[in-house]
PDB file of C-alpha atoms in Angstrom:
ATOM      1  CA  MET A  66       1.952  25.210  -2.619  1.00  0.00           C
ATOM      2  CA  GLN A  67      -1.151  26.506  -0.839  1.00  0.00           C
ATOM      3  CA  ILE A  68      -3.314  25.876  -3.898  1.00  0.00           C
ATOM      4  CA  ALA A  69      -1.903  22.351  -4.193  1.00  0.00           C
ATOM      5  CA  ILE A  70      -2.758  21.623  -0.553  1.00  0.00           C
ATOM      6  CA  ILE A  71      -6.328  22.844  -1.062  1.00  0.00           C
ATOM      7  CA  VAL A  72      -6.817  20.842  -4.281  1.00  0.00           C
ATOM      8  CA  ALA A  73      -5.404  17.665  -2.707  1.00  0.00           C
ATOM      9  CA  GLY A  74      -7.658  18.167   0.305  1.00  0.00           C
ATOM     10  CA  VAL A  75     -10.699  18.474  -1.943  1.00  0.00           C
ATOM     11  CA  PHE A  76      -9.818  15.250  -3.787  1.00  0.00           C
ATOM     12  CA  PHE A  77      -9.169  13.360  -0.546  1.00  0.00           C
ATOM     13  CA  SER A  78     -12.470  14.639   0.860  1.00  0.00           C
ATOM     14  CA  ILE A  79     -14.402  13.465  -2.204  1.00  0.00           C
ATOM     15  CA  GLY A  80     -12.885   9.990  -1.861  1.00  0.00           C
ATOM     16  CA  ALA A  81     -13.546   9.784   1.880  1.00  0.00           C
ATOM     17  CA  VAL A  82     -17.138  11.033   1.616  1.00  0.00           C
ATOM     18  CA  ALA A  83     -17.941   8.574  -1.181  1.00  0.00           C
ATOM     19  CA  ALA A  84     -16.441   5.715   0.852  1.00  0.00           C
ATOM     20  CA  LEU A  85     -18.490   6.749   3.897  1.00  0.00           C
ATOM     21  CA  TYR A  86     -21.637   6.920   1.750  1.00  0.00           C
ATOM     22  CA  ARG A  87     -20.970   3.363   0.593  1.00  0.00           C
ATOM     23  CA  VAL A  88     -20.377   2.255   4.197  1.00  0.00           C
ATOM     24  CA  ILE A  89     -23.731   3.713   5.239  1.00  0.00           C
ATOM     25  CA  THR A  90     -25.902   2.599   2.306  1.00  0.00           C
ATOM     26  CA  GLY A  91     -24.020  -0.465   1.118  1.00  0.00           C
ATOM     27  CA  PRO A  92     -26.470  -3.181   0.114  1.00  0.00           C
ATOM     28  CA  SER A  93     -24.342  -6.024   1.493  1.00  0.00           C
ATOM     29  CA  LEU A  94     -21.774  -6.588   4.204  1.00  0.00           C
ATOM     30  CA  LEU A  95     -18.947  -7.010   1.702  1.00  0.00           C
ATOM     31  CA  ASP A  96     -19.635  -3.577   0.200  1.00  0.00           C
ATOM     32  CA  ARG A  97     -19.188  -2.094   3.649  1.00  0.00           C
ATOM     33  CA  VAL A  98     -15.966  -4.030   4.164  1.00  0.00           C
ATOM     34  CA  ILE A  99     -14.543  -2.777   0.850  1.00  0.00           C
ATOM     35  CA  ALA A 100     -15.627   0.786   1.573  1.00  0.00           C
ATOM     36  CA  SER A 101     -14.077   0.795   5.032  1.00  0.00           C
ATOM     37  CA  ASP A 102     -10.873  -0.537   3.477  1.00  0.00           C
ATOM     38  CA  VAL A 103     -10.893   2.357   1.016  1.00  0.00           C
ATOM     39  CA  PHE A 104     -11.499   4.748   3.900  1.00  0.00           C
ATOM     40  CA  VAL A 105      -8.475   3.394   5.767  1.00  0.00           C
ATOM     41  CA  ALA A 106      -6.368   3.732   2.604  1.00  0.00           C
ATOM     42  CA  THR A 107      -7.567   7.335   2.227  1.00  0.00           C
ATOM     43  CA  VAL A 108      -6.612   8.093   5.833  1.00  0.00           C
ATOM     44  CA  MET A 109      -3.156   6.616   5.212  1.00  0.00           C
ATOM     45  CA  CYS A 110      -2.706   8.740   2.085  1.00  0.00           C
ATOM     46  CA  VAL A 111      -3.830  11.861   3.982  1.00  0.00           C
ATOM     47  CA  LEU A 112      -1.338  11.188   6.774  1.00  0.00           C
ATOM     48  CA  GLY A 113       1.452  10.674   4.230  1.00  0.00           C
ATOM     49  CA  SER A 114       0.553  13.859   2.361  1.00  0.00           C
ATOM     50  CA  GLU A 115       0.473  15.832   5.603  1.00  0.00           C
ATOM     51  CA  MET A 116       3.941  14.542   6.468  1.00  0.00           C
ATOM     52  CA  ALA A 117       5.172  15.441   2.984  1.00  0.00           C
ATOM     53  CA  PHE A 118       3.773  18.973   3.111  1.00  0.00           C
ATOM     54  CA  ASN A 119       4.978  19.729   6.627  1.00  0.00           C
ATOM     55  CA  GLY A 120       8.317  17.962   6.291  1.00  0.00           C
ATOM     56  CA  HIS A 121       8.247  15.759   9.373  1.00  0.00           C
ATOM     57  CA  THR A 122       8.141  11.983   9.831  1.00  0.00           C
ATOM     58  CA  GLU A 123       6.367  11.587  13.137  1.00  0.00           C
ATOM     59  CA  THR A 124       3.251   9.673  12.037  1.00  0.00           C
ATOM     60  CA  LEU A 125       5.066   6.875  10.214  1.00  0.00           C
ATOM     61  CA  PRO A 126       4.269   4.204  12.868  1.00  0.00           C
ATOM     62  CA  VAL A 127       0.615   5.202  12.547  1.00  0.00           C
ATOM     63  CA  LEU A 128       0.808   4.276   8.854  1.00  0.00           C
ATOM     64  CA  LEU A 129       2.228   0.858   9.720  1.00  0.00           C
ATOM     65  CA  VAL A 130      -0.444   0.200  12.362  1.00  0.00           C
ATOM     66  CA  LEU A 131      -3.245   1.331  10.025  1.00  0.00           C
ATOM     67  CA  ALA A 132      -1.984  -1.014   7.291  1.00  0.00           C
ATOM     68  CA  ALA A 133      -1.965  -3.929   9.739  1.00  0.00           C
ATOM     69  CA  PHE A 134      -5.440  -3.188  11.082  1.00  0.00           C
ATOM     70  CA  GLY A 135      -6.995  -2.727   7.654  1.00  0.00           C
ATOM     71  CA  PHE A 136      -5.656  -6.103   6.604  1.00  0.00           C
ATOM     72  CA  LEU A 137      -6.796  -7.906   9.756  1.00  0.00           C
ATOM     73  CA  GLY A 138     -10.287  -6.394   9.717  1.00  0.00           C
ATOM     74  CA  SER A 139     -11.029  -7.144   6.077  1.00  0.00           C
ATOM     75  CA  VAL A 140      -9.661 -10.679   6.173  1.00  0.00           C
ATOM     76  CA  SER A 141     -11.550 -11.579   9.340  1.00  0.00           C
ATOM     77  CA  PHE A 142     -14.818 -10.198   7.941  1.00  0.00           C
ATOM     78  CA  ALA A 143     -14.393 -12.071   4.673  1.00  0.00           C
ATOM     79  CA  ARG A 144     -13.290 -15.273   6.374  1.00  0.00           C
ATOM     80  CA  PHE A 145     -16.063 -15.532   8.919  1.00  0.00           C
ATOM     81  CA  MET A 146     -18.899 -14.366   6.737  1.00  0.00           C
ATOM     82  CA  ALA A 147     -21.417 -17.163   6.673  1.00  0.00           C
ATOM     83  CA  LYS A 148     -22.598 -18.585   3.371  1.00  0.00           C
ATOM     84  CA  GLN A 149     -26.269 -18.076   4.170  1.00  0.00           C
ATOM     85  CA  ASP A 150     -25.792 -14.496   5.365  1.00  0.00           C
ATOM     86  CA  GLU A 151     -27.872 -12.377   3.016  1.00  0.00           C
ATOM     87  CA  THR A 152     -27.488  -8.956   4.615  1.00  0.00           C
TER      88      THR A 152
ATOM     89  CA  MET B  29      17.158  27.308  -4.046  1.00  0.00           C
ATOM     90  CA  THR B  30      16.446  25.447  -7.271  1.00  0.00           C
ATOM     91  CA  GLY B  31      16.813  22.156  -5.404  1.00  0.00           C
ATOM     92  CA  ASP B  32      14.018  23.194  -3.089  1.00  0.00           C
ATOM     93  CA  GLY B  33      11.873  24.200  -6.062  1.00  0.00           C
ATOM     94  CA  ILE B  34      12.377  20.836  -7.772  1.00  0.00           C
ATOM     95  CA  ARG B  35      11.679  19.028  -4.505  1.00  0.00           C
ATOM     96  CA  GLU B  36       8.474  20.986  -4.057  1.00  0.00           C
ATOM     97  CA  ILE B  37       7.310  20.173  -7.586  1.00  0.00           C
ATOM     98  CA  ILE B  38       8.009  16.451  -7.088  1.00  0.00           C
ATOM     99  CA  THR B  39       6.166  16.496  -3.751  1.00  0.00           C
ATOM    100  CA  ILE B  40       3.135  18.254  -5.200  1.00  0.00           C
ATOM    101  CA  SER B  41       2.887  15.925  -8.194  1.00  0.00           C
ATOM    102  CA  LEU B  42       3.197  12.765  -6.060  1.00  0.00           C
ATOM    103  CA  VAL B  43       0.584  14.002  -3.582  1.00  0.00           C
ATOM    104  CA  MET B  44      -1.696  14.906  -6.497  1.00  0.00           C
ATOM    105  CA  VAL B  45      -1.404  11.368  -7.870  1.00  0.00           C
ATOM    106  CA  ALA B  46      -2.304   9.955  -4.439  1.00  0.00           C
ATOM    107  CA  ALA B  47      -5.260  12.336  -4.106  1.00  0.00           C
ATOM    108  CA  LEU B  48      -6.503  11.432  -7.598  1.00  0.00           C
ATOM    109  CA  MET B  49      -6.272   7.739  -6.735  1.00  0.00           C
ATOM    110  CA  CYS B  50      -8.359   8.251  -3.584  1.00  0.00           C
ATOM    111  CA  CYS B  51     -10.898  10.361  -5.470  1.00  0.00           C
ATOM    112  CA  ALA B  52     -11.151   7.751  -8.255  1.00  0.00           C
ATOM    113  CA  ALA B  53     -11.669   4.972  -5.713  1.00  0.00           C
ATOM    114  CA  GLY B  54     -14.430   6.942  -4.014  1.00  0.00           C
ATOM    115  CA  ILE B  55     -16.198   7.664  -7.296  1.00  0.00           C
ATOM    116  CA  GLY B  56     -15.812   4.013  -8.300  1.00  0.00           C
ATOM    117  CA  LEU B  57     -17.342   2.887  -5.017  1.00  0.00           C
ATOM    118  CA  PHE B  58     -20.138   5.363  -5.557  1.00  0.00           C
ATOM    119  CA  ARG B  59     -21.047   4.360  -9.083  1.00  0.00           C
ATOM    120  CA  PHE B  60     -20.152   0.727  -9.752  1.00  0.00           C
ATOM    121  CA  PRO B  61     -22.996  -1.792  -9.614  1.00  0.00           C
ATOM    122  CA  ASP B  62     -21.793  -4.862  -7.691  1.00  0.00           C
ATOM    123  CA  VAL B  63     -19.169  -6.127  -5.261  1.00  0.00           C
ATOM    124  CA  LEU B  64     -16.584  -7.357  -7.746  1.00  0.00           C
ATOM    125  CA  SER B  65     -16.448  -4.138  -9.780  1.00  0.00           C
ATOM    126  CA  ARG B  66     -16.349  -2.076  -6.574  1.00  0.00           C
ATOM    127  CA  LEU B  67     -13.450  -4.240  -5.476  1.00  0.00           C
ATOM    128  CA  HIS B  68     -11.696  -3.424  -8.732  1.00  0.00           C
ATOM    129  CA  ALA B  69     -12.014   0.279  -7.994  1.00  0.00           C
ATOM    130  CA  ALA B  70     -11.141  -0.079  -4.317  1.00  0.00           C
ATOM    131  CA  THR B  71      -7.710  -1.639  -4.675  1.00  0.00           C
ATOM    132  CA  LYS B  72      -6.221   1.324  -6.541  1.00  0.00           C
ATOM    133  CA  PRO B  73      -5.376   3.742  -3.682  1.00  0.00           C
ATOM    134  CA  GLN B  74      -4.167   0.950  -1.423  1.00  0.00           C
ATOM    135  CA  ILE B  75      -1.004   0.393  -3.445  1.00  0.00           C
ATOM    136  CA  LEU B  76      -0.383   3.229  -5.871  1.00  0.00           C
ATOM    137  CA  GLY B  77      -1.730   5.999  -3.641  1.00  0.00           C
ATOM    138  CA  LEU B  78       0.237   4.759  -0.659  1.00  0.00           C
ATOM    139  CA  MET B  79       3.407   4.419  -2.729  1.00  0.00           C
ATOM    140  CA  CYS B  80       3.028   7.976  -4.019  1.00  0.00           C
ATOM    141  CA  ALA B  81       2.411   9.373  -0.523  1.00  0.00           C
ATOM    142  CA  CYS B  82       5.426   7.490   0.839  1.00  0.00           C
ATOM    143  CA  GLY B  83       7.543   8.726  -2.060  1.00  0.00           C
ATOM    144  CA  ALA B  84       6.496  12.293  -1.328  1.00  0.00           C
ATOM    145  CA  VAL B  85       7.566  11.954   2.312  1.00  0.00           C
ATOM    146  CA  ALA B  86      10.832  10.293   1.305  1.00  0.00           C
ATOM    147  CA  VAL B  87      11.654  13.139  -1.084  1.00  0.00           C
ATOM    148  CA  ASN B  88      11.193  15.635   1.741  1.00  0.00           C
ATOM    149  CA  SER B  89      13.159  13.814   4.434  1.00  0.00           C
ATOM    150  CA  PRO B  90      15.797  11.553   2.847  1.00  0.00           C
ATOM    151  CA  ARG B  91      17.127   9.455   5.720  1.00  0.00           C
ATOM    152  CA  ILE B  92      17.935   5.780   6.014  1.00  0.00           C
ATOM    153  CA  SER B  93      15.430   5.100   8.797  1.00  0.00           C
ATOM    154  CA  THR B  94      12.611   6.685   6.776  1.00  0.00           C
ATOM    155  CA  PHE B  95      13.493   4.592   3.752  1.00  0.00           C
ATOM    156  CA  LEU B  96      13.572   1.418   5.822  1.00  0.00           C
ATOM    157  CA  LEU B  97      10.175   2.081   7.372  1.00  0.00           C
ATOM    158  CA  PHE B  98       8.687   2.933   3.972  1.00  0.00           C
ATOM    159  CA  THR B  99      10.067  -0.286   2.535  1.00  0.00           C
ATOM    160  CA  ALA B 100       8.420  -2.179   5.380  1.00  0.00           C
ATOM    161  CA  ILE B 101       5.087  -0.392   4.900  1.00  0.00           C
ATOM    162  CA  ILE B 102       4.987  -0.838   1.114  1.00  0.00           C
ATOM    163  CA  ILE B 103       6.048  -4.496   1.201  1.00  0.00           C
ATOM    164  CA  PHE B 104       3.503  -5.226   3.929  1.00  0.00           C
ATOM    165  CA  GLN B 105       0.711  -3.492   2.028  1.00  0.00           C
ATOM    166  CA  GLY B 106       1.739  -5.143  -1.235  1.00  0.00           C
ATOM    167  CA  LEU B 107       1.616  -8.552   0.407  1.00  0.00           C
ATOM    168  CA  THR B 108      -1.669  -8.040   2.230  1.00  0.00           C
ATOM    169  CA  ALA B 109      -3.820  -6.048  -0.222  1.00  0.00           C
ATOM    170  CA  PRO B 110      -4.079  -8.912  -2.788  1.00  0.00           C
ATOM    171  CA  ILE B 111      -4.910 -11.350   0.036  1.00  0.00           C
ATOM    172  CA  THR B 112      -7.696  -9.041   1.230  1.00  0.00           C
ATOM    173  CA  ALA B 113      -9.095  -8.617  -2.279  1.00  0.00           C
ATOM    174  CA  HIS B 114      -8.956 -12.356  -2.900  1.00  0.00           C
ATOM    175  CA  MET B 115     -10.749 -13.201   0.341  1.00  0.00           C
ATOM    176  CA  VAL B 116     -13.456 -10.594  -0.207  1.00  0.00           C
ATOM    177  CA  ALA B 117     -14.032 -11.700  -3.798  1.00  0.00           C
ATOM    178  CA  ARG B 118     -14.187 -15.339  -2.731  1.00  0.00           C
ATOM    179  CA  ALA B 119     -16.733 -14.549  -0.011  1.00  0.00           C
ATOM    180  CA  ALA B 120     -18.756 -12.519  -2.527  1.00  0.00           C
ATOM    181  CA  TYR B 121     -18.785 -15.415  -4.984  1.00  0.00           C
ATOM    182  CA  ARG B 122     -19.693 -17.950  -2.331  1.00  0.00           C
ATOM    183  CA  SER B 123     -22.536 -15.861  -0.918  1.00  0.00           C
ATOM    184  CA  ASN B 124     -23.939 -14.849  -4.339  1.00  0.00           C
ATOM    185  CA  HIS B 125     -23.358 -11.146  -3.928  1.00  0.00           C
ATOM    186  CA  LEU B 126     -22.436 -10.688  -7.561  1.00  0.00           C
ATOM    187  CA  ARG B 127     -24.503  -9.913 -10.619  1.00  0.00           C
ATOM    188  CA  ARG B 128     -23.999 -12.779 -12.978  1.00  0.00           C
ATOM    189  CA  ASP B 129     -25.496 -10.930 -15.926  1.00  0.00           C
ATOM    190  CA  LEU B 130     -22.528  -8.545 -15.823  1.00  0.00           C
ATOM    191  CA  LEU B 131     -19.956 -11.321 -16.100  1.00  0.00           C
ATOM    192  CA  ILE B 132     -18.516 -12.022 -19.530  1.00  0.00           C
ATOM    193  CA  ARG B 133     -17.156 -15.422 -18.627  1.00  0.00           C
ATOM    194  CA  ASP B 134     -17.440 -17.395 -15.397  1.00  0.00           C
ATOM    195  CA  GLU B 135     -14.596 -19.883 -15.283  1.00  0.00           C
ATOM    196  CA  LEU B 136     -15.169 -20.711 -11.630  1.00  0.00           C
ATOM    197  CA  GLU B 137     -18.713 -21.948 -12.128  1.00  0.00           C
ATOM    198  CA  THR B 138     -17.874 -25.316 -13.704  1.00  0.00           C
ATOM    199  CA  ARG B 139     -15.246 -25.971 -11.064  1.00  0.00           C
ATOM    200  CA  VAL B 140     -17.600 -25.160  -8.180  1.00  0.00           C
ATOM    201  CA  GLU B 141     -20.257 -27.384  -9.729  1.00  0.00           C
ATOM    202  CA  ARG B 142     -17.780 -30.234 -10.056  1.00  0.00           C
ATOM    203  CA  ILE B 143     -16.647 -29.893  -6.448  1.00  0.00           C
ATOM    204  CA  GLU B 144     -20.219 -29.788  -5.177  1.00  0.00           C
ATOM    205  CA  ARG B 145     -21.059 -32.887  -7.198  1.00  0.00           C
ATOM    206  CA  GLY B 146     -17.970 -34.576  -5.783  1.00  0.00           C
ATOM    207  CA  GLU B 147     -19.045 -33.689  -2.253  1.00  0.00           C
ATOM    208  CA  GLU B 148     -22.525 -35.068  -2.897  1.00  0.00           C
ATOM    209  CA  SER B 149     -21.138 -38.323  -4.281  1.00  0.00           C
ATOM    210  CA  SER B 150     -18.739 -38.647  -1.357  1.00  0.00           C
ATOM    211  CA  LYS B 151     -21.617 -38.180   1.090  1.00  0.00           C
ATOM    212  CA  THR B 152     -23.281 -41.325  -0.232  1.00  0.00           C
ATOM    213  CA  PRO B 153     -21.853 -44.469   1.361  1.00  0.00           C
ATOM    214  CA  PRO B 154     -19.249 -46.327  -0.710  1.00  0.00           C
ATOM    215  CA  GLU B 155     -20.200 -49.442  -2.616  1.00  0.00           C
ATOM    216  CA  SER B 156     -17.850 -51.931  -1.042  1.00  0.00           C
TER     217      SER B 156
END
């Protein structure tokens, strides 16, 4: 069990660090949007795994709110991105 | 006793699948060359990773309220993740943030050209 927690934490950390790297050095705005979406998904998976390992269900509303905010942020960025925006 | 052991094994395997999905998405974001291929890698942990994490929690605390909330979360994410990917890909195509030399076939190009030609012809004043 302890080894599984450590291995899962290492995998989650690799995913989160790579997403943060892409947020920082993304060449365009859409790369940053995608990477922040992946980061939110990683945070949701980490919260779910923590609930599964500790056997409680107290952060379930946080999962719902994170899903809603990830959706709203990405869609608003993609919708209002101007056609001539080259950054 | 054996029930707890089986439950622990199921929990560990589901969490491992979720962790592998997140790791694969991060590596895909790190290595892929343009927006559309990064989008392909990025949509993996949003559905499958979240479903595995929710399944792991549901195995550990099997109650009706938990199941209902997980159904809400998974249906919401399954409805909104394709919309997000579609909007981002559309914005990437419109703002030329894709590498066209990596595309095998571009079926949208002829349609966009036709619509732009139609807009140009509609801007000119009608004959009669």
